[in-house]
Coordinates of C-alpha atoms in Angstrom, one line a residue:
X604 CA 0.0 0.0 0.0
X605 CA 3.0 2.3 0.9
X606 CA 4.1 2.1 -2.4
X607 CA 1.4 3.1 -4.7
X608 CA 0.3 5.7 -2.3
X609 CA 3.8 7.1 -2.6
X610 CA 2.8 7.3 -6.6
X611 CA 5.0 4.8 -7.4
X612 CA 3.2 3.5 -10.4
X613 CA 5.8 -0.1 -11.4
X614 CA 7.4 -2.6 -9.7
X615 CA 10.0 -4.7 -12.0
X616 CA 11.3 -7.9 -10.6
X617 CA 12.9 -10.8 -12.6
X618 CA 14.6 -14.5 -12.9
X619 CA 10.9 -16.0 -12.8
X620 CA 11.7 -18.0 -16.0
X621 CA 8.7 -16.6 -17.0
X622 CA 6.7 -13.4 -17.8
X623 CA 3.8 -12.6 -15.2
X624 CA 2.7 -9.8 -13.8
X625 CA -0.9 -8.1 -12.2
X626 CA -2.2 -5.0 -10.8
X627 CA -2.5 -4.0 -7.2
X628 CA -5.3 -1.4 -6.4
X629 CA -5.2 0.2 -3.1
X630 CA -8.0 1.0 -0.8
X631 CA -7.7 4.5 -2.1
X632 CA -7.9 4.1 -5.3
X633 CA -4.1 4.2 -6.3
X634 CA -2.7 1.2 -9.1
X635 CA 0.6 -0.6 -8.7
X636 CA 1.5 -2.5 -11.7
X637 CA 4.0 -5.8 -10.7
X638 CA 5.9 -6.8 -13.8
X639 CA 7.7 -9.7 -13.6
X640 CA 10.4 -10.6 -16.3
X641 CA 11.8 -14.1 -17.4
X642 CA 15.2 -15.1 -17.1
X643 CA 17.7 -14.0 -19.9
X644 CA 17.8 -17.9 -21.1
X645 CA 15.9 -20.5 -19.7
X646 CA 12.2 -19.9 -20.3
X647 CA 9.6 -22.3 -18.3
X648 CA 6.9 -23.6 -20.7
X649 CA 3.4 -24.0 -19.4
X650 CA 1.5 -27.4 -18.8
X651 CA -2.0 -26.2 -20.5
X652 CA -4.5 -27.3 -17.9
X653 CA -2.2 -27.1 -15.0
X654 CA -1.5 -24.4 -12.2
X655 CA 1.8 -22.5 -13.8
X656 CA 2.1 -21.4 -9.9
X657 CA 2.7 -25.3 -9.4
X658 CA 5.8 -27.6 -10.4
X659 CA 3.1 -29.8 -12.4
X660 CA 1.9 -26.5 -14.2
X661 CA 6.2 -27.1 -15.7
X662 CA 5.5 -28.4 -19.4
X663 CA 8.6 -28.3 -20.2
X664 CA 11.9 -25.8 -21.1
X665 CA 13.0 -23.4 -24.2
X666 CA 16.2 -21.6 -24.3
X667 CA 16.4 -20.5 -27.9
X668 CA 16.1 -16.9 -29.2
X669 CA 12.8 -17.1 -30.2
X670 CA 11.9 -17.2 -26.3
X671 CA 14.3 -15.7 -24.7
X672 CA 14.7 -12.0 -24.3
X673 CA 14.8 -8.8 -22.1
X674 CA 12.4 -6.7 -21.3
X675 CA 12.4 -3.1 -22.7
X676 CA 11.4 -0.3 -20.1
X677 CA 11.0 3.3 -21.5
X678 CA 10.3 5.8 -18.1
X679 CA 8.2 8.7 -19.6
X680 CA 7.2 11.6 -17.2
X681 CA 3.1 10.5 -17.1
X682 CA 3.5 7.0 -17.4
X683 CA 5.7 3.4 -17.8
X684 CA 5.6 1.5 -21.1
X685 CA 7.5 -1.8 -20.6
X686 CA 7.2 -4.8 -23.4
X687 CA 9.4 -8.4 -23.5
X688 CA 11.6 -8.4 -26.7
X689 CA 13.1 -11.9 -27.7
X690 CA 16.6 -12.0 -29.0
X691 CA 15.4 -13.1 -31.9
X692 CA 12.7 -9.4 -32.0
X693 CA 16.0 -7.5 -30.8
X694 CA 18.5 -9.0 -33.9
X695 CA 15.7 -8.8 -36.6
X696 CA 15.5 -4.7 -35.5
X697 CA 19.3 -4.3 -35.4
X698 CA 20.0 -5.9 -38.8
X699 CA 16.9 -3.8 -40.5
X700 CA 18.7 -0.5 -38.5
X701 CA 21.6 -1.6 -40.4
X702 CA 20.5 -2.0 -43.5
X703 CA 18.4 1.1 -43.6

């Protein structure tokens, strides 16, 4: 509660090997947006069906660049745009940089 009163507006936390995330409302009114990012390689694939908060909700494991990535925060002065980028997203951009 401290925080969002405080107008603290995101919280970023990582090495979930996954991407998740929610939004806490306050009593008052105020939003806190939790953002949690995946590891850099080892992404957790979900068990459809099963409770990914759970070891059986673990179908299974990716590391290649189509799944893993970084996320991208850009702090603006009204608000927090944040979105996950694979490696594969982030080398496609930097080679069409390049070439333009």
């Amino acid at each position: 509660p401290r925080l969002a009163g405080a107008g603290v507006r995101a919280w970023f936390c990582g090495h979930y090997h996954r991407n998740a995330g929610g939004i806490y409302r306050a009593d008052d009114g105020c939003e806190l947006e939790v953002v949690v990012s995946a590891a850099v390689g080892m992404q957790l694939l979900d068990r459809p069906g099963a409770n990914v908060l759970e070891l059986a909700g673990v179908g299974g494991y990716d590391g290649g660049e189509h799944v893993s990535g970084l996320r991208v925060v850009n702090v603006l002065q009204d608000r927090v745009e944040h979105e996950w980028r694979t490696f594969k997203e982030l080398a496609t951009a930097v080679a069409e940089t390049d070439t333009s």
